[in-house]
């Protein structure tokens, strides 16, 4: 039996973001049902306050890019019930790692994560693992 579920895939390059546009423009593209004030409020919860929401994705660090992608997916009205993450802690500074852990701990859905970072997996409560 097939079950189709909305999902978001976070690869190591965060390809779901359009690089030559701003964080706010990406959020608007992925969350068209929200008005500008709601979009900015959602981005602020992920650390993109005021002018930071108007920054181009190409000017963001690796950690900021991941935070922007998470904001665009998790900050919407109805986050997808499944997140797929490929090595999400690569290239993250401590602040971005903390933001990622907080966002995933607050997420109320299923996670499928590929990671070699046992400390990160423990911090977000991953209890079932498949080792290769």
PDB file of N, CA and C in Angstrom, residues 45-132:
ATOM      1  N   UNK A  45      11.483  34.245  14.393  1.00  0.00           N
ATOM      2  CA  UNK A  45      11.610  33.138  15.343  1.00  0.00           C
ATOM      3  C   UNK A  45      12.830  32.270  15.045  1.00  0.00           C
ATOM      4  N   UNK A  46      13.323  32.341  13.804  1.00  0.00           N
ATOM      5  CA  UNK A  46      14.503  31.577  13.415  1.00  0.00           C
ATOM      6  C   UNK A  46      15.742  32.477  13.298  1.00  0.00           C
ATOM      7  N   UNK A  47      15.657  33.678  13.861  1.00  0.00           N
ATOM      8  CA  UNK A  47      16.815  34.568  13.903  1.00  0.00           C
ATOM      9  C   UNK A  47      16.965  35.500  12.725  1.00  0.00           C
ATOM     10  N   UNK A  48      15.992  35.564  11.844  1.00  0.00           N
ATOM     11  CA  UNK A  48      16.046  36.468  10.687  1.00  0.00           C
ATOM     12  C   UNK A  48      15.121  37.650  10.949  1.00  0.00           C
ATOM     13  N   UNK A  49      15.585  38.537  11.822  1.00  0.00           N
ATOM     14  CA  UNK A  49      14.801  39.713  12.203  1.00  0.00           C
ATOM     15  C   UNK A  49      15.135  40.885  11.294  1.00  0.00           C
ATOM     16  N   UNK A  50      14.154  41.723  11.062  1.00  0.00           N
ATOM     17  CA  UNK A  50      14.309  42.997  10.328  1.00  0.00           C
ATOM     18  C   UNK A  50      15.059  42.787   9.021  1.00  0.00           C
ATOM     19  N   UNK A  51      16.174  43.496   8.840  1.00  0.00           N
ATOM     20  CA  UNK A  51      16.888  43.468   7.560  1.00  0.00           C
ATOM     21  C   UNK A  51      17.484  42.101   7.241  1.00  0.00           C
ATOM     22  N   UNK A  52      17.681  41.236   8.245  1.00  0.00           N
ATOM     23  CA  UNK A  52      18.232  39.907   7.972  1.00  0.00           C
ATOM     24  C   UNK A  52      17.310  39.069   7.098  1.00  0.00           C
ATOM     25  N   UNK A  53      16.011  39.324   7.152  1.00  0.00           N
ATOM     26  CA  UNK A  53      15.063  38.609   6.290  1.00  0.00           C
ATOM     27  C   UNK A  53      15.220  39.035   4.835  1.00  0.00           C
ATOM     28  N   UNK A  54      15.810  40.210   4.628  1.00  0.00           N
ATOM     29  CA  UNK A  54      15.989  40.734   3.270  1.00  0.00           C
ATOM     30  C   UNK A  54      17.366  40.423   2.687  1.00  0.00           C
ATOM     31  N   UNK A  55      18.130  39.610   3.384  1.00  0.00           N
ATOM     32  CA  UNK A  55      19.449  39.219   2.876  1.00  0.00           C
ATOM     33  C   UNK A  55      19.300  38.169   1.773  1.00  0.00           C
ATOM     34  N   UNK A  56      20.203  38.235   0.810  1.00  0.00           N
ATOM     35  CA  UNK A  56      20.233  37.244  -0.253  1.00  0.00           C
ATOM     36  C   UNK A  56      20.748  35.925   0.298  1.00  0.00           C
ATOM     37  N   UNK A  57      20.193  34.828  -0.163  1.00  0.00           N
ATOM     38  CA  UNK A  57      20.624  33.511   0.280  1.00  0.00           C
ATOM     39  C   UNK A  57      22.096  33.288  -0.066  1.00  0.00           C
ATOM     40  N   UNK A  58      22.562  33.843  -1.174  1.00  0.00           N
ATOM     41  CA  UNK A  58      23.963  33.646  -1.565  1.00  0.00           C
ATOM     42  C   UNK A  58      24.935  34.263  -0.562  1.00  0.00           C
ATOM     43  N   UNK A  59      24.501  35.226   0.247  1.00  0.00           N
ATOM     44  CA  UNK A  59      25.373  35.859   1.227  1.00  0.00           C
ATOM     45  C   UNK A  59      25.329  35.229   2.601  1.00  0.00           C
ATOM     46  N   UNK A  60      24.583  34.147   2.765  1.00  0.00           N
ATOM     47  CA  UNK A  60      24.452  33.496   4.069  1.00  0.00           C
ATOM     48  C   UNK A  60      25.562  32.461   4.280  1.00  0.00           C
ATOM     49  N   UNK A  61      25.936  32.265   5.532  1.00  0.00           N
ATOM     50  CA  UNK A  61      26.868  31.184   5.866  1.00  0.00           C
ATOM     51  C   UNK A  61      26.131  29.851   5.747  1.00  0.00           C
ATOM     52  N   UNK A  62      26.864  28.756   5.874  1.00  0.00           N
ATOM     53  CA  UNK A  62      26.234  27.435   5.810  1.00  0.00           C
ATOM     54  C   UNK A  62      25.184  27.240   6.876  1.00  0.00           C
ATOM     55  N   UNK A  63      25.495  27.668   8.098  1.00  0.00           N
ATOM     56  CA  UNK A  63      24.540  27.544   9.197  1.00  0.00           C
ATOM     57  C   UNK A  63      23.323  28.422   9.002  1.00  0.00           C
ATOM     58  N   UNK A  64      23.546  29.653   8.517  1.00  0.00           N
ATOM     59  CA  UNK A  64      22.426  30.559   8.266  1.00  0.00           C
ATOM     60  C   UNK A  64      21.538  30.023   7.148  1.00  0.00           C
ATOM     61  N   UNK A  65      22.145  29.407   6.146  1.00  0.00           N
ATOM     62  CA  UNK A  65      21.369  28.845   5.037  1.00  0.00           C
ATOM     63  C   UNK A  65      20.475  27.716   5.529  1.00  0.00           C
ATOM     64  N   UNK A  66      21.028  26.855   6.381  1.00  0.00           N
ATOM     65  CA  UNK A  66      20.215  25.771   6.931  1.00  0.00           C
ATOM     66  C   UNK A  66      19.092  26.335   7.796  1.00  0.00           C
ATOM     67  N   UNK A  67      19.394  27.337   8.612  1.00  0.00           N
ATOM     68  CA  UNK A  67      18.360  27.967   9.438  1.00  0.00           C
ATOM     69  C   UNK A  67      17.276  28.587   8.573  1.00  0.00           C
ATOM     70  N   UNK A  68      17.675  29.229   7.463  1.00  0.00           N
ATOM     71  CA  UNK A  68      16.694  29.831   6.552  1.00  0.00           C
ATOM     72  C   UNK A  68      15.804  28.755   5.939  1.00  0.00           C
ATOM     73  N   UNK A  69      16.404  27.648   5.530  1.00  0.00           N
ATOM     74  CA  UNK A  69      15.613  26.556   4.957  1.00  0.00           C
ATOM     75  C   UNK A  69      14.653  25.988   5.985  1.00  0.00           C
ATOM     76  N   UNK A  70      15.116  25.790   7.207  1.00  0.00           N
ATOM     77  CA  UNK A  70      14.233  25.301   8.267  1.00  0.00           C
ATOM     78  C   UNK A  70      13.104  26.283   8.532  1.00  0.00           C
ATOM     79  N   UNK A  71      13.429  27.567   8.548  1.00  0.00           N
ATOM     80  CA  UNK A  71      12.395  28.590   8.771  1.00  0.00           C
ATOM     81  C   UNK A  71      11.341  28.528   7.683  1.00  0.00           C
ATOM     82  N   UNK A  72      11.790  28.389   6.442  1.00  0.00           N
ATOM     83  CA  UNK A  72      10.851  28.363   5.317  1.00  0.00           C
ATOM     84  C   UNK A  72       9.928  27.150   5.372  1.00  0.00           C
ATOM     85  N   UNK A  73      10.422  26.039   5.881  1.00  0.00           N
ATOM     86  CA  UNK A  73       9.622  24.811   5.923  1.00  0.00           C
ATOM     87  C   UNK A  73       8.838  24.692   7.228  1.00  0.00           C
ATOM     88  N   UNK A  74       9.490  24.951   8.345  1.00  0.00           N
ATOM     89  CA  UNK A  74       8.832  24.748   9.643  1.00  0.00           C
ATOM     90  C   UNK A  74       8.058  25.962  10.118  1.00  0.00           C
ATOM     91  N   UNK A  75       8.339  27.127   9.566  1.00  0.00           N
ATOM     92  CA  UNK A  75       7.677  28.349  10.009  1.00  0.00           C
ATOM     93  C   UNK A  75       6.352  28.615   9.342  1.00  0.00           C
ATOM     94  N   UNK A  76       5.979  27.794   8.387  1.00  0.00           N
ATOM     95  CA  UNK A  76       4.715  27.979   7.681  1.00  0.00           C
ATOM     96  C   UNK A  76       3.523  27.566   8.524  1.00  0.00           C
ATOM     97  N   UNK A  77       2.338  27.786   7.970  1.00  0.00           N
ATOM     98  CA  UNK A  77       1.095  27.475   8.674  1.00  0.00           C
ATOM     99  C   UNK A  77       0.991  25.982   8.985  1.00  0.00           C
ATOM    100  N   UNK A  78       1.325  25.145   8.016  1.00  0.00           N
ATOM    101  CA  UNK A  78       1.235  23.697   8.197  1.00  0.00           C
ATOM    102  C   UNK A  78       2.541  23.042   7.753  1.00  0.00           C
ATOM    103  N   UNK A  79       3.470  22.818   8.682  1.00  0.00           N
ATOM    104  CA  UNK A  79       4.718  22.150   8.316  1.00  0.00           C
ATOM    105  C   UNK A  79       4.443  20.744   7.789  1.00  0.00           C
ATOM    106  N   UNK A  80       5.279  20.245   6.897  1.00  0.00           N
ATOM    107  CA  UNK A  80       5.069  18.891   6.376  1.00  0.00           C
ATOM    108  C   UNK A  80       5.242  17.861   7.492  1.00  0.00           C
ATOM    109  N   UNK A  81       4.518  16.758   7.413  1.00  0.00           N
ATOM    110  CA  UNK A  81       4.598  15.751   8.474  1.00  0.00           C
ATOM    111  C   UNK A  81       5.861  14.890   8.433  1.00  0.00           C
ATOM    112  N   UNK A  82       6.706  15.076   7.403  1.00  0.00           N
ATOM    113  CA  UNK A  82       7.931  14.279   7.279  1.00  0.00           C
ATOM    114  C   UNK A  82       9.078  15.171   6.832  1.00  0.00           C
ATOM    115  N   UNK A  83      10.173  15.122   7.584  1.00  0.00           N
ATOM    116  CA  UNK A  83      11.400  15.818   7.197  1.00  0.00           C
ATOM    117  C   UNK A  83      12.486  14.784   6.939  1.00  0.00           C
ATOM    118  N   UNK A  84      13.185  14.961   5.823  1.00  0.00           N
ATOM    119  CA  UNK A  84      14.318  14.107   5.475  1.00  0.00           C
ATOM    120  C   UNK A  84      15.560  14.995   5.474  1.00  0.00           C
ATOM    121  N   UNK A  85      16.556  14.636   6.283  1.00  0.00           N
ATOM    122  CA  UNK A  85      17.753  15.463   6.413  1.00  0.00           C
ATOM    123  C   UNK A  85      18.996  14.637   6.125  1.00  0.00           C
ATOM    124  N   UNK A  86      19.867  15.157   5.262  1.00  0.00           N
ATOM    125  CA  UNK A  86      21.107  14.492   4.891  1.00  0.00           C
ATOM    126  C   UNK A  86      22.275  15.251   5.524  1.00  0.00           C
ATOM    127  N   UNK A  87      22.891  14.665   6.540  1.00  0.00           N
ATOM    128  CA  UNK A  87      24.034  15.257   7.246  1.00  0.00           C
ATOM    129  C   UNK A  87      23.786  16.728   7.602  1.00  0.00           C
ATOM    130  N   UNK A  88      22.731  17.016   8.367  1.00  0.00           N
ATOM    131  CA  UNK A  88      22.364  18.409   8.626  1.00  0.00           C
ATOM    132  C   UNK A  88      23.357  19.192   9.463  1.00  0.00           C
ATOM    133  N   UNK A  89      24.253  18.523  10.178  1.00  0.00           N
ATOM    134  CA  UNK A  89      25.181  19.259  11.039  1.00  0.00           C
ATOM    135  C   UNK A  89      26.487  19.629  10.350  1.00  0.00           C
ATOM    136  N   UNK A  90      26.665  19.194   9.112  1.00  0.00           N
ATOM    137  CA  UNK A  90      27.885  19.571   8.385  1.00  0.00           C
ATOM    138  C   UNK A  90      27.958  21.084   8.263  1.00  0.00           C
ATOM    139  N   UNK A  91      29.124  21.641   8.516  1.00  0.00           N
ATOM    140  CA  UNK A  91      29.406  23.070   8.308  1.00  0.00           C
ATOM    141  C   UNK A  91      28.636  23.995   9.241  1.00  0.00           C
ATOM    142  N   UNK A  92      28.139  23.509  10.367  1.00  0.00           N
ATOM    143  CA  UNK A  92      27.389  24.371  11.271  1.00  0.00           C
ATOM    144  C   UNK A  92      28.277  24.878  12.401  1.00  0.00           C
ATOM    145  N   UNK A  93      28.097  26.156  12.758  1.00  0.00           N
ATOM    146  CA  UNK A  93      28.738  26.680  13.961  1.00  0.00           C
ATOM    147  C   UNK A  93      27.864  26.297  15.157  1.00  0.00           C
ATOM    148  N   UNK A  94      28.338  26.571  16.365  1.00  0.00           N
ATOM    149  CA  UNK A  94      27.601  26.158  17.563  1.00  0.00           C
ATOM    150  C   UNK A  94      26.226  26.810  17.665  1.00  0.00           C
ATOM    151  N   UNK A  95      26.118  28.092  17.276  1.00  0.00           N
ATOM    152  CA  UNK A  95      24.826  28.781  17.334  1.00  0.00           C
ATOM    153  C   UNK A  95      23.825  28.143  16.384  1.00  0.00           C
ATOM    154  N   UNK A  96      24.271  27.841  15.170  1.00  0.00           N
ATOM    155  CA  UNK A  96      23.375  27.217  14.184  1.00  0.00           C
ATOM    156  C   UNK A  96      23.005  25.799  14.596  1.00  0.00           C
ATOM    157  N   UNK A  97      23.951  25.084  15.187  1.00  0.00           N
ATOM    158  CA  UNK A  97      23.660  23.730  15.664  1.00  0.00           C
ATOM    159  C   UNK A  97      22.595  23.783  16.760  1.00  0.00           C
ATOM    160  N   UNK A  98      22.710  24.744  17.666  1.00  0.00           N
ATOM    161  CA  UNK A  98      21.701  24.905  18.711  1.00  0.00           C
ATOM    162  C   UNK A  98      20.339  25.238  18.138  1.00  0.00           C
ATOM    163  N   UNK A  99      20.316  26.112  17.130  1.00  0.00           N
ATOM    164  CA  UNK A  99      19.042  26.477  16.488  1.00  0.00           C
ATOM    165  C   UNK A  99      18.427  25.270  15.787  1.00  0.00           C
ATOM    166  N   UNK A 100      19.260  24.472  15.136  1.00  0.00           N
ATOM    167  CA  UNK A 100      18.772  23.264  14.462  1.00  0.00           C
ATOM    168  C   UNK A 100      18.186  22.293  15.489  1.00  0.00           C
ATOM    169  N   UNK A 101      18.903  22.061  16.572  1.00  0.00           N
ATOM    170  CA  UNK A 101      18.408  21.145  17.603  1.00  0.00           C
ATOM    171  C   UNK A 101      17.090  21.644  18.192  1.00  0.00           C
ATOM    172  N   UNK A 102      16.998  22.938  18.463  1.00  0.00           N
ATOM    173  CA  UNK A 102      15.758  23.501  19.022  1.00  0.00           C
ATOM    174  C   UNK A 102      14.599  23.339  18.047  1.00  0.00           C
ATOM    175  N   UNK A 103      14.849  23.616  16.769  1.00  0.00           N
ATOM    176  CA  UNK A 103      13.787  23.504  15.758  1.00  0.00           C
ATOM    177  C   UNK A 103      13.311  22.061  15.627  1.00  0.00           C
ATOM    178  N   UNK A 104      14.234  21.120  15.616  1.00  0.00           N
ATOM    179  CA  UNK A 104      13.837  19.719  15.457  1.00  0.00           C
ATOM    180  C   UNK A 104      13.184  19.175  16.719  1.00  0.00           C
ATOM    181  N   UNK A 105      13.604  19.647  17.886  1.00  0.00           N
ATOM    182  CA  UNK A 105      12.943  19.224  19.126  1.00  0.00           C
ATOM    183  C   UNK A 105      11.522  19.756  19.219  1.00  0.00           C
ATOM    184  N   UNK A 106      11.254  20.901  18.603  1.00  0.00           N
ATOM    185  CA  UNK A 106       9.907  21.485  18.616  1.00  0.00           C
ATOM    186  C   UNK A 106       9.032  20.928  17.490  1.00  0.00           C
ATOM    187  N   UNK A 107       9.634  20.271  16.522  1.00  0.00           N
ATOM    188  CA  UNK A 107       8.911  19.745  15.359  1.00  0.00           C
ATOM    189  C   UNK A 107       8.033  18.569  15.775  1.00  0.00           C
ATOM    190  N   UNK A 108       6.787  18.573  15.314  1.00  0.00           N
ATOM    191  CA  UNK A 108       5.832  17.523  15.657  1.00  0.00           C
ATOM    192  C   UNK A 108       5.534  16.676  14.425  1.00  0.00           C
ATOM    193  N   UNK A 109       6.544  15.960  13.972  1.00  0.00           N
ATOM    194  CA  UNK A 109       6.377  15.121  12.797  1.00  0.00           C
ATOM    195  C   UNK A 109       7.451  14.045  12.793  1.00  0.00           C
ATOM    196  N   UNK A 110       7.532  13.331  11.699  1.00  0.00           N
ATOM    197  CA  UNK A 110       8.507  12.248  11.568  1.00  0.00           C
ATOM    198  C   UNK A 110       9.801  12.778  10.964  1.00  0.00           C
ATOM    199  N   UNK A 111      10.900  12.223  11.429  1.00  0.00           N
ATOM    200  CA  UNK A 111      12.223  12.598  10.936  1.00  0.00           C
ATOM    201  C   UNK A 111      12.925  11.371  10.382  1.00  0.00           C
ATOM    202  N   UNK A 112      13.576  11.539   9.241  1.00  0.00           N
ATOM    203  CA  UNK A 112      14.488  10.535   8.704  1.00  0.00           C
ATOM    204  C   UNK A 112      15.791  11.275   8.475  1.00  0.00           C
ATOM    205  N   UNK A 113      16.816  10.912   9.249  1.00  0.00           N
ATOM    206  CA  UNK A 113      18.061  11.667   9.238  1.00  0.00           C
ATOM    207  C   UNK A 113      19.228  10.744   8.935  1.00  0.00           C
ATOM    208  N   UNK A 114      20.077  11.175   7.997  1.00  0.00           N
ATOM    209  CA  UNK A 114      21.355  10.526   7.757  1.00  0.00           C
ATOM    210  C   UNK A 114      22.393  11.378   8.464  1.00  0.00           C
ATOM    211  N   UNK A 115      23.084  10.792   9.453  1.00  0.00           N
ATOM    212  CA  UNK A 115      24.064  11.556  10.212  1.00  0.00           C
ATOM    213  C   UNK A 115      25.066  10.623  10.872  1.00  0.00           C
ATOM    214  N   UNK A 116      26.304  11.116  10.984  1.00  0.00           N
ATOM    215  CA  UNK A 116      27.342  10.409  11.730  1.00  0.00           C
ATOM    216  C   UNK A 116      27.563  11.070  13.090  1.00  0.00           C
ATOM    217  N   UNK A 117      26.769  12.078  13.406  1.00  0.00           N
ATOM    218  CA  UNK A 117      26.938  12.865  14.618  1.00  0.00           C
ATOM    219  C   UNK A 117      26.048  12.291  15.728  1.00  0.00           C
ATOM    220  N   UNK A 118      26.601  11.358  16.501  1.00  0.00           N
ATOM    221  CA  UNK A 118      25.831  10.674  17.544  1.00  0.00           C
ATOM    222  C   UNK A 118      25.341  11.646  18.615  1.00  0.00           C
ATOM    223  N   UNK A 119      26.132  12.654  18.950  1.00  0.00           N
ATOM    224  CA  UNK A 119      25.736  13.627  19.963  1.00  0.00           C
ATOM    225  C   UNK A 119      24.509  14.403  19.499  1.00  0.00           C
ATOM    226  N   UNK A 120      24.498  14.810  18.235  1.00  0.00           N
ATOM    227  CA  UNK A 120      23.355  15.518  17.659  1.00  0.00           C
ATOM    228  C   UNK A 120      22.109  14.634  17.678  1.00  0.00           C
ATOM    229  N   UNK A 121      22.240  13.395  17.245  1.00  0.00           N
ATOM    230  CA  UNK A 121      21.090  12.483  17.212  1.00  0.00           C
ATOM    231  C   UNK A 121      20.517  12.280  18.613  1.00  0.00           C
ATOM    232  N   UNK A 122      21.387  12.179  19.593  1.00  0.00           N
ATOM    233  CA  UNK A 122      20.928  12.041  20.980  1.00  0.00           C
ATOM    234  C   UNK A 122      20.237  13.320  21.448  1.00  0.00           C
ATOM    235  N   UNK A 123      20.772  14.472  21.079  1.00  0.00           N
ATOM    236  CA  UNK A 123      20.212  15.762  21.512  1.00  0.00           C
ATOM    237  C   UNK A 123      18.804  15.986  20.977  1.00  0.00           C
ATOM    238  N   UNK A 124      18.485  15.412  19.818  1.00  0.00           N
ATOM    239  CA  UNK A 124      17.140  15.603  19.255  1.00  0.00           C
ATOM    240  C   UNK A 124      16.231  14.405  19.514  1.00  0.00           C
ATOM    241  N   UNK A 125      16.710  13.469  20.323  1.00  0.00           N
ATOM    242  CA  UNK A 125      15.858  12.375  20.771  1.00  0.00           C
ATOM    243  C   UNK A 125      15.670  11.228  19.792  1.00  0.00           C
ATOM    244  N   UNK A 126      16.603  11.052  18.884  1.00  0.00           N
ATOM    245  CA  UNK A 126      16.495   9.923  17.949  1.00  0.00           C
ATOM    246  C   UNK A 126      16.763   8.636  18.724  1.00  0.00           C
ATOM    247  N   UNK A 127      15.814   7.718  18.674  1.00  0.00           N
ATOM    248  CA  UNK A 127      15.934   6.484  19.443  1.00  0.00           C
ATOM    249  C   UNK A 127      16.091   5.250  18.556  1.00  0.00           C
ATOM    250  N   UNK A 128      15.684   5.325  17.305  1.00  0.00           N
ATOM    251  CA  UNK A 128      15.804   4.175  16.410  1.00  0.00           C
ATOM    252  C   UNK A 128      16.840   4.495  15.349  1.00  0.00           C
ATOM    253  N   UNK A 129      17.785   3.578  15.182  1.00  0.00           N
ATOM    254  CA  UNK A 129      18.878   3.810  14.242  1.00  0.00           C
ATOM    255  C   UNK A 129      19.068   2.587  13.363  1.00  0.00           C
ATOM    256  N   UNK A 130      19.457   2.859  12.134  1.00  0.00           N
ATOM    257  CA  UNK A 130      19.859   1.812  11.199  1.00  0.00           C
ATOM    258  C   UNK A 130      21.325   2.072  10.893  1.00  0.00           C
ATOM    259  N   UNK A 131      22.174   1.123  11.210  1.00  0.00           N
ATOM    260  CA  UNK A 131      23.608   1.284  10.981  1.00  0.00           C
ATOM    261  C   UNK A 131      24.025   0.457   9.781  1.00  0.00           C
ATOM    262  N   UNK A 132      24.901   1.032   9.010  1.00  0.00           N
ATOM    263  CA  UNK A 132      25.404   0.324   7.824  1.00  0.00           C
ATOM    264  C   UNK A 132      26.877   0.049   8.011  1.00  0.00           C
TER     265      UNK A 132
END
